[in-house]
Coordinates of C-alpha atoms in Angstrom, one line a residue:
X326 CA 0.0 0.0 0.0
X327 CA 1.2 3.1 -0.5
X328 CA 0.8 5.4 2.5
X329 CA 2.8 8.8 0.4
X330 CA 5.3 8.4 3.3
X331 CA 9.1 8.5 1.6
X332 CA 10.7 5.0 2.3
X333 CA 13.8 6.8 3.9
X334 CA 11.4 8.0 6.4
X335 CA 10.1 4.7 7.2
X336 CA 13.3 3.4 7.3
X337 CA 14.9 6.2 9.8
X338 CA 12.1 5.2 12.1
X339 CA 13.9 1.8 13.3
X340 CA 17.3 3.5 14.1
X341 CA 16.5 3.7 17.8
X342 CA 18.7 5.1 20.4
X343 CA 21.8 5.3 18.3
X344 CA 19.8 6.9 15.4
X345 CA 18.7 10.0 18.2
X346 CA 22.1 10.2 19.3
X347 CA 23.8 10.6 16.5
X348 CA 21.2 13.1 15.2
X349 CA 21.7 15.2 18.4
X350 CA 25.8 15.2 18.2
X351 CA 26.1 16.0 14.2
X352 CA 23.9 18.8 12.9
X353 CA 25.8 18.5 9.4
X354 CA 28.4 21.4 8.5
X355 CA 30.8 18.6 6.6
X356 CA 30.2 15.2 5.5
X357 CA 32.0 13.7 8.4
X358 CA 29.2 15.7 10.7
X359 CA 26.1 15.0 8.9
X360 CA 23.8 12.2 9.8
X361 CA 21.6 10.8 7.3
X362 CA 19.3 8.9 9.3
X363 CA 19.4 4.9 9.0
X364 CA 20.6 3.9 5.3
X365 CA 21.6 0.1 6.2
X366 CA 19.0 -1.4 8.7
X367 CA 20.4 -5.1 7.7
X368 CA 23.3 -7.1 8.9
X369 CA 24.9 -9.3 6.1
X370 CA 26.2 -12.4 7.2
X371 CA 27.6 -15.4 4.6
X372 CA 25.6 -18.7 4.4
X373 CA 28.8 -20.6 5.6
X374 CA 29.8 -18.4 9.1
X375 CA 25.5 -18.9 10.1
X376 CA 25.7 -22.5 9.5
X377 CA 29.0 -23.0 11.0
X378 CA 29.1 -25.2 14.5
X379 CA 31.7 -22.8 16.1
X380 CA 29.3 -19.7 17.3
X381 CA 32.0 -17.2 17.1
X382 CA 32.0 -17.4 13.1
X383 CA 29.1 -15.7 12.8
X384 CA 29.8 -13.3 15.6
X385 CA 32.8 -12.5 13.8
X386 CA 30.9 -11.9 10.6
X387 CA 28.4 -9.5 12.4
X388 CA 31.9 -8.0 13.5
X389 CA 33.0 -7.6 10.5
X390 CA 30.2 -6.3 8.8
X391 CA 30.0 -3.4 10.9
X392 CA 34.1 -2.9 10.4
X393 CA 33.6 -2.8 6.7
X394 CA 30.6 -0.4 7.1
X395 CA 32.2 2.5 9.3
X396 CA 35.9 1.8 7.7
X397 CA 34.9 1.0 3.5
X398 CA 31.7 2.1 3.5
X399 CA 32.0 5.2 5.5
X400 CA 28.9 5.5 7.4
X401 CA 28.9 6.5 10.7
X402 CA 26.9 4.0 13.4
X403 CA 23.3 4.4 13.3
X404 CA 23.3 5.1 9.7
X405 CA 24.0 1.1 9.4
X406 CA 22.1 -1.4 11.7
X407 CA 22.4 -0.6 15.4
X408 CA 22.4 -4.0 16.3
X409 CA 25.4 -4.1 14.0
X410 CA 27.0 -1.0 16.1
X411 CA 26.3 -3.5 19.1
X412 CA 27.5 -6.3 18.6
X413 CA 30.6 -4.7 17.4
X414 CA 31.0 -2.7 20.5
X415 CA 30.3 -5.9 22.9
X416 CA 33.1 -7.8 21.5
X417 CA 35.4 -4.5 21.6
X418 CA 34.5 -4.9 25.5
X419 CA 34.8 -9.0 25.5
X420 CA 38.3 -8.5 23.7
X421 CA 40.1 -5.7 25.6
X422 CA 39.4 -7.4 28.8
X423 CA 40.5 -10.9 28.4
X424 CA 43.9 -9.1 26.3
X425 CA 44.5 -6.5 29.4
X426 CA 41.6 -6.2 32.0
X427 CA 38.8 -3.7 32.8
X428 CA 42.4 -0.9 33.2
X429 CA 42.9 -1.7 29.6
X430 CA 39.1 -0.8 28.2
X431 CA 38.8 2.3 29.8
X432 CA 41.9 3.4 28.7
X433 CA 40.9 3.2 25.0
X434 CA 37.1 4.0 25.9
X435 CA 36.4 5.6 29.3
X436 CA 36.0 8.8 27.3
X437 CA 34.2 7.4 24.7
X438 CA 30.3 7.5 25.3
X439 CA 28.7 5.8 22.3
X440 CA 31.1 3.0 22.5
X441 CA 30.2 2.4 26.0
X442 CA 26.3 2.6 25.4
X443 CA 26.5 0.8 22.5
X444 CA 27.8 -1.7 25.1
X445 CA 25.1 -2.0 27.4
X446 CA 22.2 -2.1 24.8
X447 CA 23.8 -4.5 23.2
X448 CA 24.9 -6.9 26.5
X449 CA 21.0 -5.7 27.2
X450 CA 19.1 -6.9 23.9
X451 CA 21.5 -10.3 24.5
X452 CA 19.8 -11.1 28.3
X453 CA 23.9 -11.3 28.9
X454 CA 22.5 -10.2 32.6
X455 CA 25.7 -11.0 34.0
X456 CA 28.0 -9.2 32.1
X457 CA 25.5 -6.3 31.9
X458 CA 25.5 -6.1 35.6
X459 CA 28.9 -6.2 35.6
X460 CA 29.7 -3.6 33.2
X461 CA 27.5 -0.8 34.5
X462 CA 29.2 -1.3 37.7
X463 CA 32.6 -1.1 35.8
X464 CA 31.5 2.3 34.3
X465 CA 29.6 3.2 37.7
X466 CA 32.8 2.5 39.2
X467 CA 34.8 4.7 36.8
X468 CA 32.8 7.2 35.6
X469 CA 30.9 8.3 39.2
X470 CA 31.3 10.7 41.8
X471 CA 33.1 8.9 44.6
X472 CA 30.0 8.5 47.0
X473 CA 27.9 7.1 44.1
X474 CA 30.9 5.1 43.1
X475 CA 31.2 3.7 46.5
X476 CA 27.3 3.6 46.4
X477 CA 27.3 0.8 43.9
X478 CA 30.5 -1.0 44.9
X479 CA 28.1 -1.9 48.3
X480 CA 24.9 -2.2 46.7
X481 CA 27.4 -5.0 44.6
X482 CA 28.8 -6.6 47.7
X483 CA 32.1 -5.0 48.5
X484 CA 32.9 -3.3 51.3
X485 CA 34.7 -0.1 49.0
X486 CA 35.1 1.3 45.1
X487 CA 38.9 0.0 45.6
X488 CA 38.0 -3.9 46.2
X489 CA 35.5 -3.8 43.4
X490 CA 38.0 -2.4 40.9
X491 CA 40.0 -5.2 41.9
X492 CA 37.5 -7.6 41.8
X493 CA 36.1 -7.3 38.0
X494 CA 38.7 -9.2 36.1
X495 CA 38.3 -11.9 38.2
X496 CA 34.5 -11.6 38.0
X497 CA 34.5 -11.6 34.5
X498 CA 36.8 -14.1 33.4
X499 CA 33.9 -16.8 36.0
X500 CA 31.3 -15.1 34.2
X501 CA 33.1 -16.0 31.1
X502 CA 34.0 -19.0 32.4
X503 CA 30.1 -20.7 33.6
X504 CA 27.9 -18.8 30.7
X505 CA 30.2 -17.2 28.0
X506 CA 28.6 -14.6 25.6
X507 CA 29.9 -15.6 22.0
X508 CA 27.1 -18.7 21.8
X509 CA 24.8 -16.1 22.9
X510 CA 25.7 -13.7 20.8
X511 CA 24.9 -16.3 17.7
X512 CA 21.0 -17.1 19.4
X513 CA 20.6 -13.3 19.6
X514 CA 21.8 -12.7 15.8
X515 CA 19.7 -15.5 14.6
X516 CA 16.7 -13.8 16.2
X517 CA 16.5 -10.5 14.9
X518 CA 15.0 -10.4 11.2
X519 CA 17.6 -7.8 9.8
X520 CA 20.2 -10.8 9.9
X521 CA 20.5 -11.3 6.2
X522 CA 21.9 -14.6 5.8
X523 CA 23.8 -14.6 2.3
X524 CA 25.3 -17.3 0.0
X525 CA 29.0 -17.1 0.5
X526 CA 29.0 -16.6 -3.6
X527 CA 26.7 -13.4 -3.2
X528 CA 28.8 -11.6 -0.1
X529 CA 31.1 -9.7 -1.8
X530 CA 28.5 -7.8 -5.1
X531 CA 26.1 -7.5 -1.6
X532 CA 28.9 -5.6 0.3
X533 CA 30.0 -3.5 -3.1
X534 CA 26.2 -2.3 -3.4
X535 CA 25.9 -1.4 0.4
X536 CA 29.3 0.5 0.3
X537 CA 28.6 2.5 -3.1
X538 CA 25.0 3.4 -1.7
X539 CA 26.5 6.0 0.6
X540 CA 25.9 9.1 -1.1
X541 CA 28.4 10.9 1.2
X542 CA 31.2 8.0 1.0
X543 CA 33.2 9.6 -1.0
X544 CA 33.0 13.2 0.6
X545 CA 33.7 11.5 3.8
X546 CA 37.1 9.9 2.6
X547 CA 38.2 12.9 1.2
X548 CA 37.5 15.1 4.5
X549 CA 39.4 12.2 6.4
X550 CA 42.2 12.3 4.0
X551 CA 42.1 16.1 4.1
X552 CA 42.3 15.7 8.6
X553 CA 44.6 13.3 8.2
X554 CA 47.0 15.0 6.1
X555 CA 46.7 18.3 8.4
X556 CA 47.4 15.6 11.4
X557 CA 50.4 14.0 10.1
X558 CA 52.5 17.7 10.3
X559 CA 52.8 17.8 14.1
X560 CA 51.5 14.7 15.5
X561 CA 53.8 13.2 17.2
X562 CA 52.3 9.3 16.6
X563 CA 53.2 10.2 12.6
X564 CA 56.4 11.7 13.2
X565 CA 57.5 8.8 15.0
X566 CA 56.0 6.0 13.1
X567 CA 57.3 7.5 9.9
X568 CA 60.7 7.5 11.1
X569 CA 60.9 4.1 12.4
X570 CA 59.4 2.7 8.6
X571 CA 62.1 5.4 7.2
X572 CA 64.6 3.2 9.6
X573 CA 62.9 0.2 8.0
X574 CA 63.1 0.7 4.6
X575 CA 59.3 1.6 3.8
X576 CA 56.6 4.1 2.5
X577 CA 54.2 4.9 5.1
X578 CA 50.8 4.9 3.7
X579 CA 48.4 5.2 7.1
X580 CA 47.8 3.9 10.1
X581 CA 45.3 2.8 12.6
X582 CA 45.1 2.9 16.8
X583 CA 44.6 -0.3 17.8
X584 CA 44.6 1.4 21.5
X585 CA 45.9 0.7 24.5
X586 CA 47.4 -3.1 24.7
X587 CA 49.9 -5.6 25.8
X588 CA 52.6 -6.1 23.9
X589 CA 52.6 -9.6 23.3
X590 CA 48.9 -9.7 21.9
X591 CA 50.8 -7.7 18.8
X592 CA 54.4 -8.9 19.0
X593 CA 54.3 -12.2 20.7
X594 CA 58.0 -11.9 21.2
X595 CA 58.4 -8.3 23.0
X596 CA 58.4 -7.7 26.9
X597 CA 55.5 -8.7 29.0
X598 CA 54.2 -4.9 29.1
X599 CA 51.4 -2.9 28.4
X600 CA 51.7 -0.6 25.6
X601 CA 50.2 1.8 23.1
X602 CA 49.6 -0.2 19.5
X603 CA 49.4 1.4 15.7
X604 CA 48.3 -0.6 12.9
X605 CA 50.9 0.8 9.8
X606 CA 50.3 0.4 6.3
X607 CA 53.4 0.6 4.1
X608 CA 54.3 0.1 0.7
X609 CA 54.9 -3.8 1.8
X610 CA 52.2 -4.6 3.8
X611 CA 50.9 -4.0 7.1
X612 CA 53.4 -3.9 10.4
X613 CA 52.8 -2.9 13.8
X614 CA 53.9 0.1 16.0
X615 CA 53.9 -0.4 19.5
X616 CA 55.4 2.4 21.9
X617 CA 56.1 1.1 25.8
X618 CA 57.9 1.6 28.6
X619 CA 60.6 -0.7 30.2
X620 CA 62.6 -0.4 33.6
X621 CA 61.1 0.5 36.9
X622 CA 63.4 3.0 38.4
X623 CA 65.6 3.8 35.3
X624 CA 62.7 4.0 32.5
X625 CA 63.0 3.8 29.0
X626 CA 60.4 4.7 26.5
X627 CA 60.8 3.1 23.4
X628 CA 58.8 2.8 19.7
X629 CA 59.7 -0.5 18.0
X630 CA 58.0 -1.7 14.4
X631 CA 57.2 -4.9 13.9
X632 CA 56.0 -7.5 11.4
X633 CA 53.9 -10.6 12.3
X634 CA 56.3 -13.5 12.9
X635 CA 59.1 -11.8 13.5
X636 CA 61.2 -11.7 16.6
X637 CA 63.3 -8.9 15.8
X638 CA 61.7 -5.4 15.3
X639 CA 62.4 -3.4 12.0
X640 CA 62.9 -0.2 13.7
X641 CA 63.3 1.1 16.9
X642 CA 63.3 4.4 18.4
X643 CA 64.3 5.9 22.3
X644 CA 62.5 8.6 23.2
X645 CA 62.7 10.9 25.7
X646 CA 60.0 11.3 28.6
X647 CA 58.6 14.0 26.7
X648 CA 57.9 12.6 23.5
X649 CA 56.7 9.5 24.7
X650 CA 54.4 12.0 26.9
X651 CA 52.8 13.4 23.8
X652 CA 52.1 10.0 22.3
X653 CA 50.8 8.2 25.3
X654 CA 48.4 9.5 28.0
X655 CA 49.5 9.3 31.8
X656 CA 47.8 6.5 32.4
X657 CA 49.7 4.8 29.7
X658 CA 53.0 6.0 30.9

């Protein structure tokens, strides 16, 4: 029937939360700033990852779905699926904290406030009611005033904000442990109707069409390009990653924050420390930048580059307190 009611319209209605959100914080001004309601209210999955016995291939598709429609595609979340935007963010949570711990998360996200929503509604829409509870107490626990913080520490079970902290790694990984979230995660994807389940054959023309449906793709890359360009003159991440692939022999192309890590979950053979990571393209491939710390009294801040399999790194800088200041936060330090 036709009710004379655009189909965009119709569409934009099912964004939800996300869709408000993101309607509130851009009110247009560049590409990069303006939303255009819900565009994508599907998540594509291949035929192969939904029929699969291990439950994390199809999580991982639904990951990767919304990777490839925020990174290729350009939309921002909530223009895509926010289920998609979900899922995506749960397993940003589930991944941080079994590589380093709640400290870990909120070091990359503390500050970020759609990533951290997008958490709980997805953990919520899951029934994941353990790992809900124990996230809002995790970002109660951060994020509060310390009366409130200590509040909810109690109305948890501990006797101060400080034991709780402790306690939430340890609370997680049982969680984990006696009801873990990635078959879950595949009964909740198999229950929402936007799931498009497509033949493997049929994934990649599906993808193309979604990505070349954005009509402000390509005004988005360029505005990127255009940021990252200005970027690259004083930041002191580009400065130093360009001169460690310089030491290395390579063109830097880009890179990517992969956020605050350990750095054996990017180079298996470095110290046992945590460390700020950079995803590098080059002219040969794709290495890794990791900047860290070493020594307790006598500290050392160094930048290495490295390539998967490799125990050596390609480059290596030392860098004084300063520099390694303006790369990494305090907290990172």
């Amino acid at each position: 029937m036709d009710t004379g009611i655009p189909e965009a319209a119709i569409v934009e209605q099912t964004g939800g939360w996300l869709a408000e959100y993101q309607r509130g914080k851009r009110a247009g001004g560049s590409a990069l700033e303006t939303f255009q309601g819900v565009l994508v209210d599907e998540i594509v999955v291949p035929e192969s990852a939904a029929n699969a016995t291990d439950p994390a291939a199809m999580v991982r598709a639904a990951v990767a779905f919304a990777d490839t429609m925020q990174n290729q595609a350009a939309y921002l979340p909530g223009e895509f699926a926010q289920e998609a935007a979900w899922i995506f963010y749960v397993n940003d949570y589930l991944d941080q904290v079994k590589d380093g711990g709640h400290v870990q998360y909120f070091a990359n996200r503390g500050d970020d406030e759609l990533a951290l929503r997008c958490t709980a509604f997805g953990l919520k829409s899951m029934l994941a009611d353990p790992h809900l509870a124990l996230f809002n107490l995790s970002v109660q626990l951060r994020t509060s005033e310390p009366k409130a913080a200590k509040r909810a520490a109690i109305n948890a079970g501990f006797r101060s904000t400080q034991e709780a902290s402790r306690d939430l790694d340890r609370k997680f990984a049982a969680i984990e442990q006696e009801e873990p979230l990635i078959p879950r995660q595949k009964t909740w994807l198999k229950s929402l109707r936007k799931v498009r389940v497509t033949p493997d054959e049929e994934i990649r023309q599906r993808i193309a069409y979604l990505i070349a449906s954005n009509p402000l793709r390509d005004g988005r890359l360029r505005e990127a390009a255009r940021v990252q360009s200005e970027k690259e003159g004083a930041d002191p991440v580009y400065v130093s990653v360009r001169a460690l692939c310089e030491q290395a022999g390579l063109h830097f192309s880009s890179l990517r924050g992969l956020g605050f890590t350990q750095v054996r979950a990017v180079w298996p053979e470095g110290p046992n420390k945590r460390a700020h990571a950079w995803r590098v393209e080059t002219d040969r491939g794709t290495r890794t930048a990791v900047f860290y710390v070493e020594g307790a009294f006598f500290k050392r801040h160094l930048a290495v580059l490295t390539r998967e399999g490799e125990a050596l790194p390609l480059g290596s800088l030392a860098m004084t307190p300063e520099e390694y200041a303006a790369v990494a936060s305090p907290q990172q330090a």
